[in-house]
PDB file of C-alpha atoms in Angstrom:
ATOM      1  CA  MET A 163     114.144  86.436 153.025  1.00  0.00           C
ATOM      2  CA  LYS A 164     113.990  83.377 150.578  1.00  0.00           C
ATOM      3  CA  ARG A 165     111.994  80.148 151.169  1.00  0.00           C
ATOM      4  CA  ARG A 166     110.766  77.742 148.409  1.00  0.00           C
ATOM      5  CA  GLY A 167     111.651  80.007 145.653  1.00  0.00           C
ATOM      6  CA  ILE A 168     110.010  83.141 146.793  1.00  0.00           C
ATOM      7  CA  VAL A 169     112.091  86.131 148.064  1.00  0.00           C
ATOM      8  CA  VAL A 170     110.307  88.489 150.499  1.00  0.00           C
ATOM      9  CA  VAL A 171     111.903  91.777 150.753  1.00  0.00           C
ATOM     10  CA  ALA A 172     110.841  94.274 153.471  1.00  0.00           C
ATOM     11  CA  LEU A 173     111.863  97.767 152.378  1.00  0.00           C
ATOM     12  CA  ALA A 174     113.245 100.764 154.299  1.00  0.00           C
ATOM     13  CA  ILE A 175     114.336 104.041 152.625  1.00  0.00           C
ATOM     14  CA  MET A 176     116.819 106.269 154.243  1.00  0.00           C
ATOM     15  CA  SER A 177     116.028 105.264 157.842  1.00  0.00           C
ATOM     16  CA  LEU A 178     112.370 105.780 157.437  1.00  0.00           C
ATOM     17  CA  ALA A 179     110.166 102.642 158.352  1.00  0.00           C
ATOM     18  CA  ILE A 180     107.761 101.875 155.615  1.00  0.00           C
ATOM     19  CA  ALA A 181     105.241  98.931 155.260  1.00  0.00           C
ATOM     20  CA  VAL A 182     106.111  97.732 151.662  1.00  0.00           C
ATOM     21  CA  THR A 183     107.363  94.464 150.591  1.00  0.00           C
ATOM     22  CA  LEU A 184     108.463  93.000 147.263  1.00  0.00           C
ATOM     23  CA  LEU A 185     107.993  89.328 146.189  1.00  0.00           C
ATOM     24  CA  VAL A 186     110.297  87.767 143.737  1.00  0.00           C
ATOM     25  CA  VAL A 187     108.919  84.914 141.941  1.00  0.00           C
ATOM     26  CA  PRO A 188     111.343  82.162 141.068  1.00  0.00           C
ATOM     27  CA  SER A 189     110.065  81.829 137.275  1.00  0.00           C
ATOM     28  CA  LEU A 190     111.527  85.336 136.951  1.00  0.00           C
ATOM     29  CA  LEU A 191     114.897  84.298 138.017  1.00  0.00           C
ATOM     30  CA  ALA A 192     116.445  82.037 135.347  1.00  0.00           C
ATOM     31  CA  ALA A 193     119.960  82.456 137.018  1.00  0.00           C
ATOM     32  CA  VAL A 194     121.726  84.234 139.774  1.00  0.00           C
ATOM     33  CA  GLY A 195     122.196  87.909 138.693  1.00  0.00           C
ATOM     34  CA  ASP A 196     119.667  87.647 135.785  1.00  0.00           C
ATOM     35  CA  ALA A 197     119.373  91.175 134.309  1.00  0.00           C
ATOM     36  CA  GLY A 198     115.819  90.397 133.367  1.00  0.00           C
ATOM     37  CA  ALA A 199     114.643  89.629 136.737  1.00  0.00           C
ATOM     38  CA  THR A 200     111.636  91.741 137.974  1.00  0.00           C
ATOM     39  CA  PHE A 201     109.978  92.514 141.140  1.00  0.00           C
ATOM     40  CA  THR A 202     106.298  92.059 141.996  1.00  0.00           C
ATOM     41  CA  SER A 203     104.589  94.356 144.704  1.00  0.00           C
ATOM     42  CA  GLY A 204     103.834  92.475 147.764  1.00  0.00           C
ATOM     43  CA  PRO A 205     101.499  92.972 150.370  1.00  0.00           C
ATOM     44  CA  ASN A 206     101.837  96.029 152.860  1.00  0.00           C
ATOM     45  CA  MET A 207     102.922  95.123 156.288  1.00  0.00           C
ATOM     46  CA  ASN A 208     100.481  95.882 158.917  1.00  0.00           C
ATOM     47  CA  VAL A 209     103.072  98.196 160.815  1.00  0.00           C
ATOM     48  CA  ALA A 210     105.921 100.048 159.280  1.00  0.00           C
ATOM     49  CA  ARG A 211     109.139  98.475 160.441  1.00  0.00           C
ATOM     50  CA  LEU A 212     112.967  99.042 160.073  1.00  0.00           C
ATOM     51  CA  GLY A 213     115.673  97.204 161.780  1.00  0.00           C
ATOM     52  CA  GLN A 214     113.577  94.008 162.159  1.00  0.00           C
ATOM     53  CA  TRP A 215     114.818  90.465 162.084  1.00  0.00           C
ATOM     54  CA  SER A 216     113.656  88.166 159.242  1.00  0.00           C
ATOM     55  CA  VAL A 217     113.390  84.369 159.494  1.00  0.00           C
ATOM     56  CA  GLY A 218     112.345  81.948 156.887  1.00  0.00           C
ATOM     57  CA  LEU A 219     110.718  78.990 158.232  1.00  0.00           C
ATOM     58  CA  PRO A 220     110.725  75.443 156.598  1.00  0.00           C
ATOM     59  CA  ASP A 221     107.021  75.616 155.710  1.00  0.00           C
ATOM     60  CA  GLY A 222     107.466  78.695 153.496  1.00  0.00           C
ATOM     61  CA  ARG A 223     106.424  81.438 156.181  1.00  0.00           C
ATOM     62  CA  VAL A 224     108.689  84.487 156.719  1.00  0.00           C
ATOM     63  CA  VAL A 225     108.511  85.983 160.188  1.00  0.00           C
ATOM     64  CA  LEU A 226     109.565  89.670 160.759  1.00  0.00           C
ATOM     65  CA  PHE A 227     110.402  90.367 164.478  1.00  0.00           C
ATOM     66  CA  GLY A 228     110.515  93.760 166.242  1.00  0.00           C
ATOM     67  CA  GLY A 229     112.510  96.717 164.978  1.00  0.00           C
ATOM     68  CA  HIS A 230     111.285 100.108 165.140  1.00  0.00           C
ATOM     69  CA  GLY A 231     108.422 101.949 163.454  1.00  0.00           C
ATOM     70  CA  THR A 232     107.258 105.344 162.629  1.00  0.00           C
ATOM     71  CA  GLY A 233     108.964 107.886 164.774  1.00  0.00           C
ATOM     72  CA  PHE A 234     111.611 105.281 165.621  1.00  0.00           C
ATOM     73  CA  VAL A 235     109.330 103.900 168.206  1.00  0.00           C
ATOM     74  CA  SER A 236     110.421 100.225 169.203  1.00  0.00           C
ATOM     75  CA  LEU A 237     107.954  97.565 168.434  1.00  0.00           C
ATOM     76  CA  SER A 238     106.476  94.745 170.469  1.00  0.00           C
ATOM     77  CA  SER A 239     105.143  92.884 167.455  1.00  0.00           C
ATOM     78  CA  ALA A 240     105.966  90.394 164.799  1.00  0.00           C
ATOM     79  CA  GLU A 241     104.400  89.933 161.167  1.00  0.00           C
ATOM     80  CA  VAL A 242     104.094  86.569 159.372  1.00  0.00           C
ATOM     81  CA  TRP A 243     103.894  86.312 155.690  1.00  0.00           C
ATOM     82  CA  THR A 244     102.434  82.867 154.638  1.00  0.00           C
ATOM     83  CA  PRO A 245     102.596  81.529 150.933  1.00  0.00           C
ATOM     84  CA  ALA A 246      98.874  80.230 151.331  1.00  0.00           C
ATOM     85  CA  THR A 247      97.850  83.945 151.961  1.00  0.00           C
ATOM     86  CA  PRO A 248     100.484  85.767 149.916  1.00  0.00           C
ATOM     87  CA  ASN A 249      98.514  89.197 149.995  1.00  0.00           C
ATOM     88  CA  THR A 250      98.452  89.686 153.742  1.00  0.00           C
ATOM     89  CA  PHE A 251     100.701  89.812 156.938  1.00  0.00           C
ATOM     90  CA  THR A 252      99.334  88.490 160.043  1.00  0.00           C
ATOM     91  CA  THR A 253     100.487  90.550 163.314  1.00  0.00           C
ATOM     92  CA  LEU A 254     101.453  88.704 166.362  1.00  0.00           C
ATOM     93  CA  ALA A 255     102.035  90.400 169.794  1.00  0.00           C
ATOM     94  CA  MET A 256     105.305  89.758 171.460  1.00  0.00           C
ATOM     95  CA  ASN A 257     105.740  90.348 175.263  1.00  0.00           C
ATOM     96  CA  TYR A 258     108.477  92.696 174.969  1.00  0.00           C
ATOM     97  CA  THR A 259     110.094  95.341 172.601  1.00  0.00           C
ATOM     98  CA  HIS A 260     113.004  94.253 170.758  1.00  0.00           C
ATOM     99  CA  ASP A 261     114.810  96.926 168.820  1.00  0.00           C
ATOM    100  CA  GLY A 262     118.665  96.015 168.163  1.00  0.00           C
ATOM    101  CA  GLY A 263     118.633  92.797 170.392  1.00  0.00           C
ATOM    102  CA  ALA A 264     119.585  89.357 169.460  1.00  0.00           C
ATOM    103  CA  LEU A 265     117.826  86.465 167.631  1.00  0.00           C
ATOM    104  CA  ALA A 266     118.978  82.871 167.765  1.00  0.00           C
ATOM    105  CA  ARG A 267     117.608  79.639 166.256  1.00  0.00           C
ATOM    106  CA  LEU A 268     117.467  76.994 168.904  1.00  0.00           C
ATOM    107  CA  ALA A 269     118.027  73.253 168.329  1.00  0.00           C
ATOM    108  CA  ASP A 270     114.409  72.360 168.577  1.00  0.00           C
ATOM    109  CA  GLY A 271     113.294  74.939 165.926  1.00  0.00           C
ATOM    110  CA  ARG A 272     112.092  77.628 168.245  1.00  0.00           C
ATOM    111  CA  TYR A 273     113.806  81.106 168.383  1.00  0.00           C
ATOM    112  CA  LEU A 274     115.234  83.175 171.314  1.00  0.00           C
ATOM    113  CA  ILE A 275     114.679  86.845 171.149  1.00  0.00           C
ATOM    114  CA  ALA A 276     116.779  88.678 173.656  1.00  0.00           C
ATOM    115  CA  GLY A 277     117.381  92.150 174.703  1.00  0.00           C
ATOM    116  CA  GLY A 278     117.291  95.335 172.766  1.00  0.00           C
ATOM    117  CA  ALA A 279     116.792  99.020 173.470  1.00  0.00           C
ATOM    118  CA  GLN A 280     114.072 101.534 173.341  1.00  0.00           C
ATOM    119  CA  ASP A 281     113.569 103.575 170.343  1.00  0.00           C
ATOM    120  CA  LEU A 282     116.255 103.176 167.708  1.00  0.00           C
ATOM    121  CA  GLY A 283     118.751 101.474 170.180  1.00  0.00           C
ATOM    122  CA  VAL A 284     118.946 104.422 172.572  1.00  0.00           C
ATOM    123  CA  ALA A 285     119.252 103.506 176.125  1.00  0.00           C
ATOM    124  CA  PRO A 286     117.554 102.198 178.270  1.00  0.00           C
ATOM    125  CA  GLY A 287     118.819  98.653 177.311  1.00  0.00           C
ATOM    126  CA  TYR A 288     116.459  95.664 178.072  1.00  0.00           C
ATOM    127  CA  ASN A 289     117.455  92.414 179.938  1.00  0.00           C
ATOM    128  CA  THR A 290     114.330  90.593 178.964  1.00  0.00           C
ATOM    129  CA  ALA A 291     113.988  87.654 176.460  1.00  0.00           C
ATOM    130  CA  GLU A 292     111.239  85.403 175.031  1.00  0.00           C
ATOM    131  CA  ILE A 293     110.921  82.381 172.926  1.00  0.00           C
ATOM    132  CA  TYR A 294     108.956  82.289 169.607  1.00  0.00           C
ATOM    133  CA  ASN A 295     107.309  79.064 168.790  1.00  0.00           C
ATOM    134  CA  PRO A 296     106.662  78.645 165.175  1.00  0.00           C
ATOM    135  CA  ALA A 297     104.404  75.606 165.580  1.00  0.00           C
ATOM    136  CA  ASN A 298     101.654  77.638 167.196  1.00  0.00           C
ATOM    137  CA  ASN A 299     102.805  81.373 166.398  1.00  0.00           C
ATOM    138  CA  THR A 300     103.205  82.177 170.108  1.00  0.00           C
ATOM    139  CA  PHE A 301     105.753  84.164 172.474  1.00  0.00           C
ATOM    140  CA  THR A 302     106.672  82.902 175.817  1.00  0.00           C
ATOM    141  CA  PRO A 303     108.832  84.880 178.267  1.00  0.00           C
ATOM    142  CA  THR A 304     111.936  83.176 179.412  1.00  0.00           C
ATOM    143  CA  VAL A 305     112.176  82.574 183.177  1.00  0.00           C
ATOM    144  CA  GLY A 306     114.098  85.219 184.885  1.00  0.00           C
ATOM    145  CA  THR A 307     116.078  88.085 183.035  1.00  0.00           C
ATOM    146  CA  MET A 308     119.522  88.389 181.774  1.00  0.00           C
ATOM    147  CA  THR A 309     122.175  89.922 184.273  1.00  0.00           C
ATOM    148  CA  ARG A 310     122.771  92.860 182.070  1.00  0.00           C
ATOM    149  CA  PRO A 311     120.836  94.593 179.212  1.00  0.00           C
ATOM    150  CA  ARG A 312     122.089  93.756 175.665  1.00  0.00           C
ATOM    151  CA  ILE A 313     121.781  96.315 172.827  1.00  0.00           C
ATOM    152  CA  SER A 314     122.920  95.634 169.124  1.00  0.00           C
ATOM    153  CA  GLN A 315     124.029  92.015 169.850  1.00  0.00           C
TER     154      GLN A 315
END
């Protein structure tokens, strides 16, 4: 995810969730496709995750939502990387697990996170949704549930 010249890359190798990130500093990238570009090790995520959503916020933060972790167990957490504290991730608790659901930015800058399934997208599917507010790093359940579960939207 790129914001303000820094690229945060959350890694996964051969379907194994790992907790490693890489940072690409803009001074290393003179031009797109620069053969001399190098990566710098970033901080370890607090939770190994695969299949998460990544969102770059206007203030430079990068948020990783949901996915699944070790043993393909669905996650009900998010992690935030902040340029002010580039050596750490902050873990946030979500209200529901979201592995293979949908993420959409709303007009007011909040994010809708909906649906998903348990443990690597295998049924049961979920019909729950919540709103992430980047202004205060909170998750609020939506009123009611979706008519049907949604997986891999």
